[in-house]
C-alpha cells in the first residue's frame, strides 16, 4: 500500500476516534457498566497498517482523553490531565500525561504484533483478529489502571471516597469486570470489522 493511502486510512480512523469520543457511540451499555469502543480504531489500524500506525492512532486516543478530561472533567479527571485540579490535593501533573497517553500508544503496538504472531502461527485471520482485540483492549485497561494506582493511588482513592488499603482490590475488580467485558466487545468488533477490512486491504497492497 502506498504511503498516501496509508496516511489517508490513519486520518479516517483518527476521525472515527474523534466521533466515538464526542458521541454515545464510544460506549456500549452492558448492564450496570459501559464498555468503551474508542480503542477499536486503534486496534484496527494496528492490524491493517502495523505498529507505527497503531502507535499514532493510540496517541490520538490518548490526546483525546487528555482533552476530554480537561474540558469535561469528573472527580477523578486529574489522573488523565495535568490541566485540571479538583482541589490542591487532587491535581494532575506530568504523570497524568503518562497515564492518559502511553497505554493508548501501546494498544496499537501490542495489537499489531499480536495479530502478526497469531496470523503466522495459527494461520487463521479470525483467531488473529480476536487475539488482537482481546490483548489490545486488556493492554489499555491494565496499564491505565496500573498507572493510576502507581502514580495517583492515595489521591485517587481519596477522590473516590475509599481507603487506600482497599484500592488495589477495587482496581482488580475494574480489570476483572470492565476490563474483561471490554475485551470481549473488542474481540467481537475487531473480528466483525477486521475481516472485511483485511480482505479489502490485502487486495490493495
Short mmCIF file of N, CA and C in Angstrom, two decimals, residues 6-191:
data_model
loop_
_atom_site.label_atom_id
_atom_site.label_comp_id
_atom_site.label_asym_id
_atom_site.label_seq_id
_atom_site.Cartn_x
_atom_site.Cartn_y
_atom_site.Cartn_z
N UNK A 6 -1.99 4.86 3.06
CA UNK A 6 -1.85 4.55 4.48
C UNK A 6 -2.16 5.77 5.34
N UNK A 7 -1.66 6.93 4.94
CA UNK A 7 -1.93 8.16 5.68
C UNK A 7 -3.41 8.51 5.65
N UNK A 8 -4.04 8.25 4.51
CA UNK A 8 -5.48 8.50 4.40
C UNK A 8 -6.25 7.62 5.37
N UNK A 9 -5.87 6.36 5.45
CA UNK A 9 -6.55 5.44 6.36
C UNK A 9 -6.33 5.85 7.82
N UNK A 10 -5.11 6.25 8.15
CA UNK A 10 -4.83 6.71 9.51
C UNK A 10 -5.71 7.92 9.84
N UNK A 11 -5.83 8.84 8.88
CA UNK A 11 -6.67 10.02 9.09
C UNK A 11 -8.13 9.66 9.29
N UNK A 12 -8.62 8.71 8.50
CA UNK A 12 -10.01 8.28 8.64
C UNK A 12 -10.26 7.62 9.99
N UNK A 13 -9.34 6.76 10.40
CA UNK A 13 -9.51 6.08 11.69
C UNK A 13 -9.40 7.07 12.85
N UNK A 14 -8.52 8.06 12.71
CA UNK A 14 -8.43 9.09 13.74
C UNK A 14 -9.73 9.89 13.83
N UNK A 15 -10.34 10.16 12.67
CA UNK A 15 -11.62 10.86 12.66
C UNK A 15 -12.70 10.03 13.35
N UNK A 16 -12.66 8.72 13.14
CA UNK A 16 -13.61 7.84 13.82
C UNK A 16 -13.41 7.92 15.34
N UNK A 17 -12.16 7.98 15.77
CA UNK A 17 -11.88 8.12 17.20
C UNK A 17 -12.52 9.39 17.76
N UNK A 18 -12.41 10.48 17.02
CA UNK A 18 -13.00 11.74 17.46
C UNK A 18 -14.51 11.60 17.59
N UNK A 19 -15.13 10.99 16.58
CA UNK A 19 -16.59 10.80 16.61
C UNK A 19 -17.00 9.94 17.81
N UNK A 20 -16.27 8.86 18.04
CA UNK A 20 -16.59 7.98 19.17
C UNK A 20 -16.42 8.71 20.50
N UNK A 21 -15.42 9.59 20.58
CA UNK A 21 -15.17 10.33 21.81
C UNK A 21 -16.28 11.33 22.10
N UNK A 22 -16.81 11.93 21.05
CA UNK A 22 -17.79 13.02 21.21
C UNK A 22 -19.24 12.55 21.21
N UNK A 23 -19.47 11.28 20.96
CA UNK A 23 -20.84 10.77 20.88
C UNK A 23 -21.02 9.53 21.76
N UNK A 24 -22.26 9.15 22.01
CA UNK A 24 -22.51 7.92 22.79
C UNK A 24 -22.04 6.65 22.09
N UNK A 25 -21.68 6.74 20.81
CA UNK A 25 -21.19 5.57 20.09
C UNK A 25 -19.90 5.03 20.69
N UNK A 26 -19.23 5.86 21.48
CA UNK A 26 -17.97 5.44 22.09
C UNK A 26 -18.13 4.51 23.27
N UNK A 27 -19.38 4.24 23.65
CA UNK A 27 -19.61 3.36 24.80
C UNK A 27 -20.77 2.41 24.51
N UNK A 28 -20.59 1.14 24.89
CA UNK A 28 -21.62 0.12 24.72
C UNK A 28 -22.18 -0.22 26.10
N UNK A 29 -23.48 0.04 26.34
CA UNK A 29 -24.06 -0.30 27.65
C UNK A 29 -24.06 -1.81 27.88
N UNK A 30 -23.56 -2.22 29.04
CA UNK A 30 -23.54 -3.64 29.41
C UNK A 30 -24.07 -3.78 30.83
N UNK A 31 -25.37 -3.67 30.97
CA UNK A 31 -25.98 -3.77 32.29
C UNK A 31 -25.62 -2.58 33.15
N UNK A 32 -24.89 -2.84 34.25
CA UNK A 32 -24.56 -1.78 35.19
C UNK A 32 -23.30 -1.02 34.79
N UNK A 33 -22.64 -1.43 33.71
CA UNK A 33 -21.42 -0.75 33.29
C UNK A 33 -21.47 -0.45 31.80
N UNK A 34 -20.45 0.24 31.32
CA UNK A 34 -20.33 0.55 29.90
C UNK A 34 -18.94 0.17 29.42
N UNK A 35 -18.88 -0.39 28.23
CA UNK A 35 -17.59 -0.76 27.63
C UNK A 35 -17.22 0.27 26.57
N UNK A 36 -16.02 0.80 26.66
CA UNK A 36 -15.59 1.77 25.66
C UNK A 36 -15.28 1.09 24.34
N UNK A 37 -15.53 1.80 23.25
CA UNK A 37 -15.17 1.30 21.92
C UNK A 37 -14.16 2.22 21.24
N UNK A 38 -13.67 3.22 21.96
CA UNK A 38 -12.80 4.23 21.36
C UNK A 38 -11.48 3.62 20.92
N UNK A 39 -11.09 2.52 21.55
CA UNK A 39 -9.82 1.89 21.18
C UNK A 39 -9.93 0.97 19.97
N UNK A 40 -11.13 0.72 19.48
CA UNK A 40 -11.30 -0.18 18.33
C UNK A 40 -10.60 0.34 17.07
N UNK A 41 -10.72 1.63 16.72
CA UNK A 41 -9.97 2.12 15.55
C UNK A 41 -8.46 1.98 15.71
N UNK A 42 -7.98 2.07 16.94
CA UNK A 42 -6.54 1.89 17.18
C UNK A 42 -6.14 0.46 16.85
N UNK A 43 -6.92 -0.50 17.33
CA UNK A 43 -6.62 -1.91 17.09
C UNK A 43 -6.72 -2.23 15.60
N UNK A 44 -7.77 -1.72 14.94
CA UNK A 44 -7.93 -1.98 13.51
C UNK A 44 -6.79 -1.37 12.70
N UNK A 45 -6.41 -0.16 13.05
CA UNK A 45 -5.29 0.48 12.35
C UNK A 45 -4.00 -0.29 12.54
N UNK A 46 -3.80 -0.82 13.74
CA UNK A 46 -2.60 -1.62 14.02
C UNK A 46 -2.60 -2.90 13.20
N UNK A 47 -3.77 -3.54 13.11
CA UNK A 47 -3.88 -4.78 12.34
C UNK A 47 -3.63 -4.53 10.85
N UNK A 48 -4.19 -3.46 10.33
CA UNK A 48 -4.10 -3.19 8.90
C UNK A 48 -2.77 -2.59 8.47
N UNK A 49 -2.20 -1.73 9.33
CA UNK A 49 -1.05 -0.93 8.91
C UNK A 49 0.21 -1.16 9.73
N UNK A 50 0.11 -1.88 10.83
CA UNK A 50 1.30 -2.19 11.60
C UNK A 50 1.46 -1.35 12.86
N UNK A 51 2.52 -1.61 13.62
CA UNK A 51 2.70 -0.98 14.93
C UNK A 51 2.89 0.53 14.90
N UNK A 52 3.55 1.05 13.87
CA UNK A 52 3.78 2.50 13.83
C UNK A 52 2.46 3.25 13.69
N UNK A 53 1.62 2.81 12.75
CA UNK A 53 0.32 3.44 12.58
C UNK A 53 -0.54 3.23 13.83
N UNK A 54 -0.45 2.03 14.40
CA UNK A 54 -1.19 1.76 15.63
C UNK A 54 -0.77 2.69 16.75
N UNK A 55 0.53 2.95 16.85
CA UNK A 55 1.03 3.86 17.88
C UNK A 55 0.51 5.28 17.67
N UNK A 56 0.49 5.73 16.42
CA UNK A 56 -0.02 7.07 16.11
C UNK A 56 -1.49 7.18 16.50
N UNK A 57 -2.28 6.18 16.12
CA UNK A 57 -3.70 6.19 16.45
C UNK A 57 -3.91 6.08 17.96
N UNK A 58 -3.06 5.32 18.63
CA UNK A 58 -3.13 5.25 20.08
C UNK A 58 -2.81 6.60 20.70
N UNK A 59 -1.83 7.29 20.12
CA UNK A 59 -1.51 8.63 20.61
C UNK A 59 -2.68 9.59 20.46
N UNK A 60 -3.41 9.47 19.35
CA UNK A 60 -4.61 10.29 19.16
C UNK A 60 -5.63 9.99 20.26
N UNK A 61 -5.83 8.72 20.54
CA UNK A 61 -6.74 8.31 21.62
C UNK A 61 -6.31 8.95 22.94
N UNK A 62 -5.02 8.90 23.23
CA UNK A 62 -4.51 9.48 24.47
C UNK A 62 -4.73 10.97 24.56
N UNK A 63 -4.45 11.68 23.47
CA UNK A 63 -4.65 13.14 23.46
C UNK A 63 -6.12 13.47 23.63
N UNK A 64 -6.99 12.71 22.98
CA UNK A 64 -8.43 12.93 23.14
C UNK A 64 -8.85 12.71 24.59
N UNK A 65 -8.24 11.75 25.25
CA UNK A 65 -8.53 11.50 26.67
C UNK A 65 -8.12 12.70 27.52
N UNK A 66 -6.94 13.25 27.23
CA UNK A 66 -6.48 14.44 27.96
C UNK A 66 -7.45 15.60 27.75
N UNK A 67 -7.85 15.83 26.51
CA UNK A 67 -8.75 16.95 26.21
C UNK A 67 -10.12 16.76 26.85
N UNK A 68 -10.65 15.55 26.77
CA UNK A 68 -11.96 15.28 27.37
C UNK A 68 -11.94 15.53 28.86
N UNK A 69 -10.90 15.05 29.52
CA UNK A 69 -10.82 15.20 30.98
C UNK A 69 -10.45 16.62 31.40
N UNK A 70 -9.93 17.40 30.47
CA UNK A 70 -9.64 18.80 30.76
C UNK A 70 -10.90 19.66 30.65
N UNK A 71 -11.67 19.44 29.59
CA UNK A 71 -12.82 20.31 29.32
C UNK A 71 -14.15 19.74 29.80
N UNK A 72 -14.20 18.45 30.09
CA UNK A 72 -15.40 17.83 30.66
C UNK A 72 -14.99 16.98 31.86
N UNK A 73 -14.45 17.61 32.89
CA UNK A 73 -13.84 16.85 33.98
C UNK A 73 -14.86 16.16 34.88
N UNK A 74 -14.40 15.06 35.46
CA UNK A 74 -15.13 14.37 36.52
C UNK A 74 -14.26 14.43 37.77
N UNK A 75 -14.71 13.79 38.83
CA UNK A 75 -13.99 13.89 40.10
C UNK A 75 -12.59 13.29 40.02
N UNK A 76 -12.36 12.35 39.11
CA UNK A 76 -11.04 11.72 39.01
C UNK A 76 -10.29 12.11 37.73
N UNK A 77 -10.70 13.18 37.07
CA UNK A 77 -10.05 13.57 35.81
C UNK A 77 -8.60 13.97 35.98
N UNK A 78 -8.20 14.32 37.20
CA UNK A 78 -6.81 14.76 37.41
C UNK A 78 -5.80 13.66 37.09
N UNK A 79 -6.24 12.40 37.07
CA UNK A 79 -5.28 11.34 36.75
C UNK A 79 -5.01 11.26 35.25
N UNK A 80 -5.81 11.97 34.43
CA UNK A 80 -5.65 11.92 32.98
C UNK A 80 -5.24 13.26 32.36
N UNK A 81 -5.18 14.31 33.15
CA UNK A 81 -4.79 15.60 32.60
C UNK A 81 -4.07 16.44 33.65
N UNK A 82 -2.97 17.08 33.27
CA UNK A 82 -2.28 17.96 34.22
C UNK A 82 -2.92 19.33 34.30
N UNK A 83 -3.96 19.56 33.52
CA UNK A 83 -4.56 20.89 33.43
C UNK A 83 -5.84 21.01 34.26
N UNK A 84 -6.06 20.05 35.14
CA UNK A 84 -7.27 20.08 35.97
C UNK A 84 -6.92 19.74 37.41
N UNK A 85 -7.51 20.48 38.32
CA UNK A 85 -7.33 20.20 39.74
C UNK A 85 -8.68 20.28 40.43
N UNK A 86 -9.08 19.19 41.05
CA UNK A 86 -10.32 19.19 41.82
C UNK A 86 -10.14 20.05 43.06
N UNK A 87 -9.04 19.85 43.75
CA UNK A 87 -8.59 20.67 44.87
C UNK A 87 -7.06 20.67 44.80
N UNK A 88 -6.39 21.47 45.61
CA UNK A 88 -4.92 21.42 45.60
C UNK A 88 -4.37 20.02 45.89
N UNK A 89 -5.13 19.21 46.63
CA UNK A 89 -4.68 17.86 46.94
C UNK A 89 -4.97 16.87 45.82
N UNK A 90 -5.91 17.22 44.95
CA UNK A 90 -6.30 16.34 43.85
C UNK A 90 -6.06 17.07 42.53
N UNK A 91 -4.81 17.14 42.14
CA UNK A 91 -4.46 17.86 40.92
C UNK A 91 -3.60 16.99 40.02
N UNK A 92 -3.74 17.23 38.72
CA UNK A 92 -2.95 16.48 37.76
C UNK A 92 -1.52 16.98 37.70
N UNK A 93 -0.66 16.19 37.06
CA UNK A 93 0.74 16.57 36.87
C UNK A 93 1.27 15.85 35.64
N UNK A 94 2.57 15.83 35.49
CA UNK A 94 3.15 15.20 34.31
C UNK A 94 2.82 13.72 34.18
N UNK A 95 2.64 13.06 35.32
CA UNK A 95 2.29 11.64 35.27
C UNK A 95 0.90 11.42 34.67
N UNK A 96 0.06 12.44 34.73
CA UNK A 96 -1.27 12.33 34.12
C UNK A 96 -1.15 12.06 32.63
N UNK A 97 -0.19 12.72 31.99
CA UNK A 97 0.02 12.51 30.56
C UNK A 97 0.52 11.10 30.28
N UNK A 98 1.33 10.58 31.18
CA UNK A 98 1.81 9.20 31.03
C UNK A 98 0.64 8.23 31.11
N UNK A 99 -0.23 8.41 32.10
CA UNK A 99 -1.38 7.52 32.28
C UNK A 99 -2.33 7.61 31.10
N UNK A 100 -2.54 8.83 30.60
CA UNK A 100 -3.53 9.04 29.53
C UNK A 100 -3.02 8.61 28.16
N UNK A 101 -1.73 8.76 27.91
CA UNK A 101 -1.23 8.60 26.54
C UNK A 101 -0.43 7.32 26.32
N UNK A 102 0.50 7.00 27.21
CA UNK A 102 1.40 5.86 26.97
C UNK A 102 0.65 4.53 26.80
N UNK A 103 -0.30 4.19 27.69
CA UNK A 103 -1.01 2.92 27.48
C UNK A 103 -1.76 2.88 26.16
N UNK A 104 -2.27 4.03 25.72
CA UNK A 104 -3.03 4.07 24.47
C UNK A 104 -2.11 3.87 23.27
N UNK A 105 -0.89 4.42 23.33
CA UNK A 105 0.09 4.16 22.27
C UNK A 105 0.42 2.67 22.21
N UNK A 106 0.57 2.07 23.38
CA UNK A 106 0.93 0.66 23.44
C UNK A 106 -0.20 -0.26 22.96
N UNK A 107 -1.45 0.21 23.00
CA UNK A 107 -2.54 -0.57 22.42
C UNK A 107 -2.20 -0.91 20.97
N UNK A 108 -1.82 0.13 20.22
CA UNK A 108 -1.53 -0.07 18.81
C UNK A 108 -0.32 -0.94 18.57
N UNK A 109 0.72 -0.75 19.36
CA UNK A 109 1.95 -1.53 19.18
C UNK A 109 1.69 -3.00 19.50
N UNK A 110 1.09 -3.25 20.66
CA UNK A 110 0.85 -4.62 21.10
C UNK A 110 -0.12 -5.34 20.17
N UNK A 111 -1.20 -4.66 19.78
CA UNK A 111 -2.20 -5.29 18.90
C UNK A 111 -1.58 -5.71 17.58
N UNK A 112 -0.73 -4.86 17.02
CA UNK A 112 -0.11 -5.17 15.74
C UNK A 112 0.73 -6.43 15.82
N UNK A 113 1.54 -6.54 16.87
CA UNK A 113 2.43 -7.70 16.98
C UNK A 113 1.66 -8.97 17.35
N UNK A 114 0.63 -8.83 18.16
CA UNK A 114 -0.20 -10.00 18.48
C UNK A 114 -0.86 -10.53 17.22
N UNK A 115 -1.38 -9.63 16.39
CA UNK A 115 -2.01 -10.05 15.14
C UNK A 115 -1.00 -10.75 14.24
N UNK A 116 0.19 -10.18 14.11
CA UNK A 116 1.20 -10.78 13.23
C UNK A 116 1.61 -12.17 13.70
N UNK A 117 1.83 -12.30 15.01
CA UNK A 117 2.27 -13.59 15.54
C UNK A 117 1.18 -14.64 15.39
N UNK A 118 -0.05 -14.29 15.76
CA UNK A 118 -1.14 -15.26 15.67
C UNK A 118 -1.47 -15.61 14.23
N UNK A 119 -1.41 -14.62 13.34
CA UNK A 119 -1.69 -14.90 11.93
C UNK A 119 -0.64 -15.84 11.34
N UNK A 120 0.59 -15.71 11.82
CA UNK A 120 1.67 -16.56 11.29
C UNK A 120 1.57 -17.98 11.82
N UNK A 121 1.30 -18.13 13.11
CA UNK A 121 1.37 -19.46 13.71
C UNK A 121 0.03 -20.20 13.71
N UNK A 122 -1.08 -19.45 13.76
CA UNK A 122 -2.38 -20.12 13.75
C UNK A 122 -2.92 -20.28 12.34
N UNK A 123 -2.39 -19.47 11.41
CA UNK A 123 -2.86 -19.46 10.02
C UNK A 123 -4.35 -19.18 9.93
N UNK A 124 -4.87 -18.46 10.92
CA UNK A 124 -6.28 -18.10 10.94
C UNK A 124 -6.40 -16.61 11.20
N UNK A 125 -6.90 -15.88 10.21
CA UNK A 125 -7.08 -14.45 10.40
C UNK A 125 -8.10 -14.16 11.50
N UNK A 126 -9.12 -15.00 11.58
CA UNK A 126 -10.15 -14.78 12.60
C UNK A 126 -9.55 -14.88 14.00
N UNK A 127 -8.75 -15.91 14.24
CA UNK A 127 -8.11 -16.07 15.54
C UNK A 127 -7.17 -14.91 15.83
N UNK A 128 -6.46 -14.46 14.80
CA UNK A 128 -5.52 -13.35 14.97
C UNK A 128 -6.26 -12.05 15.30
N UNK A 129 -7.39 -11.83 14.64
CA UNK A 129 -8.18 -10.63 14.91
C UNK A 129 -8.76 -10.66 16.33
N UNK A 130 -9.28 -11.80 16.72
CA UNK A 130 -9.83 -11.94 18.07
C UNK A 130 -8.73 -11.72 19.11
N UNK A 131 -7.58 -12.32 18.89
CA UNK A 131 -6.47 -12.16 19.82
C UNK A 131 -6.01 -10.72 19.92
N UNK A 132 -5.92 -10.04 18.77
CA UNK A 132 -5.51 -8.64 18.77
C UNK A 132 -6.51 -7.78 19.52
N UNK A 133 -7.79 -8.06 19.33
CA UNK A 133 -8.83 -7.30 20.03
C UNK A 133 -8.76 -7.49 21.53
N UNK A 134 -8.62 -8.74 21.96
CA UNK A 134 -8.58 -9.03 23.39
C UNK A 134 -7.34 -8.43 24.05
N UNK A 135 -6.18 -8.71 23.48
CA UNK A 135 -4.93 -8.26 24.10
C UNK A 135 -4.80 -6.74 24.02
N UNK A 136 -5.22 -6.15 22.90
CA UNK A 136 -5.17 -4.69 22.79
C UNK A 136 -6.04 -4.01 23.83
N UNK A 137 -7.24 -4.53 24.01
CA UNK A 137 -8.15 -3.95 25.00
C UNK A 137 -7.62 -4.11 26.41
N UNK A 138 -7.11 -5.30 26.74
CA UNK A 138 -6.57 -5.53 28.08
C UNK A 138 -5.31 -4.70 28.33
N UNK A 139 -4.54 -4.45 27.28
CA UNK A 139 -3.37 -3.58 27.42
C UNK A 139 -3.80 -2.21 27.93
N UNK A 140 -4.87 -1.69 27.35
CA UNK A 140 -5.40 -0.40 27.77
C UNK A 140 -5.84 -0.43 29.24
N UNK A 141 -6.69 -1.38 29.57
CA UNK A 141 -7.25 -1.43 30.93
C UNK A 141 -6.18 -1.64 31.99
N UNK A 142 -5.33 -2.61 31.77
CA UNK A 142 -4.33 -2.96 32.79
C UNK A 142 -3.32 -1.84 32.99
N UNK A 143 -2.82 -1.26 31.89
CA UNK A 143 -1.81 -0.21 32.02
C UNK A 143 -2.38 1.09 32.56
N UNK A 144 -3.60 1.44 32.15
CA UNK A 144 -4.21 2.67 32.68
C UNK A 144 -4.47 2.53 34.17
N UNK A 145 -5.12 1.44 34.57
CA UNK A 145 -5.43 1.27 35.98
C UNK A 145 -4.16 1.05 36.80
N UNK A 146 -3.18 0.38 36.22
CA UNK A 146 -1.91 0.23 36.91
C UNK A 146 -1.22 1.57 37.10
N UNK A 147 -1.28 2.42 36.08
CA UNK A 147 -0.70 3.76 36.20
C UNK A 147 -1.41 4.61 37.24
N UNK A 148 -2.72 4.50 37.28
CA UNK A 148 -3.50 5.23 38.29
C UNK A 148 -3.05 4.81 39.69
N UNK A 149 -2.92 3.51 39.89
CA UNK A 149 -2.51 3.01 41.22
C UNK A 149 -1.09 3.44 41.56
N UNK A 150 -0.20 3.36 40.59
CA UNK A 150 1.21 3.64 40.84
C UNK A 150 1.47 5.12 41.09
N UNK A 151 0.87 5.98 40.27
CA UNK A 151 1.20 7.41 40.32
C UNK A 151 0.22 8.26 41.12
N UNK A 152 -1.02 7.77 41.28
CA UNK A 152 -2.04 8.59 41.94
C UNK A 152 -2.83 7.82 42.99
N UNK A 153 -2.27 6.72 43.47
CA UNK A 153 -3.04 5.82 44.33
C UNK A 153 -3.77 6.48 45.47
N UNK A 154 -3.06 7.21 46.31
CA UNK A 154 -3.68 7.79 47.50
C UNK A 154 -4.69 8.86 47.15
N UNK A 155 -4.35 9.76 46.23
CA UNK A 155 -5.28 10.82 45.87
C UNK A 155 -6.49 10.27 45.11
N UNK A 156 -6.28 9.25 44.28
CA UNK A 156 -7.39 8.64 43.56
C UNK A 156 -8.35 7.97 44.53
N UNK A 157 -7.80 7.25 45.50
CA UNK A 157 -8.65 6.59 46.50
C UNK A 157 -9.44 7.62 47.29
N UNK A 158 -8.79 8.71 47.68
CA UNK A 158 -9.48 9.75 48.45
C UNK A 158 -10.58 10.39 47.62
N UNK A 159 -10.30 10.65 46.34
CA UNK A 159 -11.31 11.26 45.47
C UNK A 159 -12.51 10.34 45.28
N UNK A 160 -12.25 9.03 45.29
CA UNK A 160 -13.33 8.05 45.13
C UNK A 160 -14.02 7.74 46.46
N UNK A 161 -13.46 8.25 47.55
CA UNK A 161 -14.06 8.03 48.86
C UNK A 161 -13.84 6.64 49.41
N UNK A 162 -12.69 6.04 49.08
CA UNK A 162 -12.37 4.71 49.59
C UNK A 162 -11.01 4.75 50.27
N UNK A 163 -10.76 3.79 51.13
CA UNK A 163 -9.46 3.71 51.80
C UNK A 163 -8.40 3.25 50.80
N UNK A 164 -7.19 3.79 50.95
CA UNK A 164 -6.12 3.40 50.05
C UNK A 164 -5.84 1.90 50.15
N UNK A 165 -6.02 1.35 51.34
CA UNK A 165 -5.77 -0.09 51.54
C UNK A 165 -6.73 -0.95 50.72
N UNK A 166 -7.87 -0.36 50.33
CA UNK A 166 -8.86 -1.11 49.54
C UNK A 166 -8.71 -0.86 48.04
N UNK A 167 -7.84 0.07 47.67
CA UNK A 167 -7.77 0.49 46.27
C UNK A 167 -7.31 -0.64 45.35
N UNK A 168 -6.35 -1.42 45.78
CA UNK A 168 -5.86 -2.50 44.92
C UNK A 168 -6.98 -3.45 44.55
N UNK A 169 -7.80 -3.81 45.53
CA UNK A 169 -8.92 -4.72 45.25
C UNK A 169 -9.93 -4.06 44.31
N UNK A 170 -10.15 -2.76 44.48
CA UNK A 170 -11.08 -2.05 43.60
C UNK A 170 -10.56 -2.06 42.17
N UNK A 171 -9.27 -1.78 42.01
CA UNK A 171 -8.69 -1.76 40.67
C UNK A 171 -8.71 -3.15 40.04
N UNK A 172 -8.44 -4.17 40.82
CA UNK A 172 -8.52 -5.53 40.29
C UNK A 172 -9.95 -5.87 39.88
N UNK A 173 -10.91 -5.32 40.62
CA UNK A 173 -12.31 -5.52 40.24
C UNK A 173 -12.64 -4.85 38.92
N UNK A 174 -12.11 -3.64 38.72
CA UNK A 174 -12.32 -2.94 37.45
C UNK A 174 -11.72 -3.73 36.30
N UNK A 175 -10.51 -4.23 36.50
CA UNK A 175 -9.86 -5.03 35.46
C UNK A 175 -10.63 -6.31 35.21
N UNK A 176 -11.08 -6.95 36.28
CA UNK A 176 -11.75 -8.24 36.15
C UNK A 176 -13.15 -8.14 35.58
N UNK A 177 -13.82 -7.01 35.79
CA UNK A 177 -15.19 -6.85 35.28
C UNK A 177 -15.20 -6.00 34.02
N UNK A 178 -14.91 -4.71 34.17
CA UNK A 178 -14.91 -3.83 32.99
C UNK A 178 -13.88 -4.27 31.95
N UNK A 179 -12.69 -4.62 32.43
CA UNK A 179 -11.64 -5.00 31.51
C UNK A 179 -11.99 -6.22 30.68
N UNK A 180 -12.55 -7.22 31.33
CA UNK A 180 -12.91 -8.45 30.61
C UNK A 180 -14.07 -8.18 29.66
N UNK A 181 -15.08 -7.43 30.11
CA UNK A 181 -16.21 -7.11 29.23
C UNK A 181 -15.76 -6.30 28.02
N UNK A 182 -14.88 -5.33 28.24
CA UNK A 182 -14.38 -4.53 27.13
C UNK A 182 -13.55 -5.38 26.18
N UNK A 183 -12.82 -6.35 26.72
CA UNK A 183 -12.02 -7.23 25.86
C UNK A 183 -12.92 -8.10 24.99
N UNK A 184 -14.04 -8.55 25.55
CA UNK A 184 -14.99 -9.35 24.78
C UNK A 184 -15.60 -8.52 23.66
N UNK A 185 -16.02 -7.29 24.01
CA UNK A 185 -16.59 -6.39 23.00
C UNK A 185 -15.55 -6.09 21.92
N UNK A 186 -14.31 -5.85 22.34
CA UNK A 186 -13.25 -5.55 21.38
C UNK A 186 -13.00 -6.73 20.45
N UNK A 187 -13.03 -7.94 21.00
CA UNK A 187 -12.83 -9.14 20.18
C UNK A 187 -13.92 -9.26 19.12
N UNK A 188 -15.17 -9.04 19.54
CA UNK A 188 -16.30 -9.16 18.61
C UNK A 188 -16.22 -8.10 17.51
N UNK A 189 -15.98 -6.85 17.90
CA UNK A 189 -15.94 -5.77 16.92
C UNK A 189 -14.71 -5.85 16.02
N UNK A 190 -13.58 -6.23 16.59
CA UNK A 190 -12.37 -6.36 15.77
C UNK A 190 -12.54 -7.47 14.73
N UNK A 191 -13.17 -8.56 15.13
CA UNK A 191 -13.42 -9.64 14.18
C UNK A 191 -14.43 -9.21 13.11
#
